[in-house]
Amino acid sequence: MNHDINLGPTTSNDMNGYCNHDLFNRIAARYSDLVNAPVEAQLTTRLFRDTEDTILYNCENDLIELELQFDYEEYDKLTNKDIPTIYICWFSVKQKSQGLGTKAITILIEELQLSSFKKIRISARHNSFEFWTKLGFKQTYPNSYHEMYLFL
């Protein structure tokens, strides 16, 4: 399958070297292979603050949708240090209980393990805990019913 996705050049401000568009292009290309249809990838928002960037990527087609926020050097309360982190803002698959979601998140984890990111964070719905736990995610706090993480 042809994966002609161009999100534009990576700038020196893009996550201080933690993130480049090639990472997200690879994820979109693997998702295209997974669903055997083009998966569109786009840089949806770029917010510049005093010392850091917030970059949101969106990857979607009719079967799958993923939105990621790159939070480099997020302060981690569990380790008391800054850790390069990616936040899953939104994840959805149209065909439930057929393995597509598990395969899609496994692809994301595999690609992120090859990058500089060390943690994935998500605010999960209570009814999706079993799905995320199966993939290795843990609750941030025992009483927290939605925040989960996975160290890479």
mmCIF file of C-alpha atoms in Angstrom, residues 10-19 46-48 51-55 72:
data_model
loop_
_atom_site.group_PDB
_atom_site.id
_atom_site.type_symbol
_atom_site.label_atom_id
_atom_site.label_comp_id
_atom_site.label_asym_id
_atom_site.label_seq_id
_atom_site.Cartn_x
_atom_site.Cartn_y
_atom_site.Cartn_z
ATOM 1 C CA THR A 10 10.187 18.889 11.731
ATOM 2 C CA THR A 11 11.421 22.124 13.254
ATOM 3 C CA SER A 12 13.999 22.550 15.977
ATOM 4 C CA ASN A 13 11.111 23.525 18.266
ATOM 5 C CA ASP A 14 9.271 20.233 17.766
ATOM 6 C CA MET A 15 9.573 18.670 21.205
ATOM 7 C CA ASN A 16 13.272 19.441 21.591
ATOM 8 C CA GLY A 17 14.157 16.456 19.421
ATOM 9 C CA TYR A 18 11.829 13.956 21.111
ATOM 10 C CA CYS A 19 9.333 13.958 18.299
ATOM 11 C CA ARG A 46 0.567 23.194 17.496
ATOM 12 C CA LEU A 47 0.580 25.376 20.609
ATOM 13 C CA PHE A 48 3.757 27.203 21.553
ATOM 14 C CA THR A 51 9.582 26.915 26.961
ATOM 15 C CA GLU A 52 7.718 24.024 25.395
ATOM 16 C CA ASP A 53 5.487 22.971 22.542
ATOM 17 C CA THR A 54 2.248 21.043 22.600
ATOM 18 C CA ILE A 55 1.702 19.130 19.396
ATOM 19 C CA TYR A 72 7.876 15.868 26.381
#
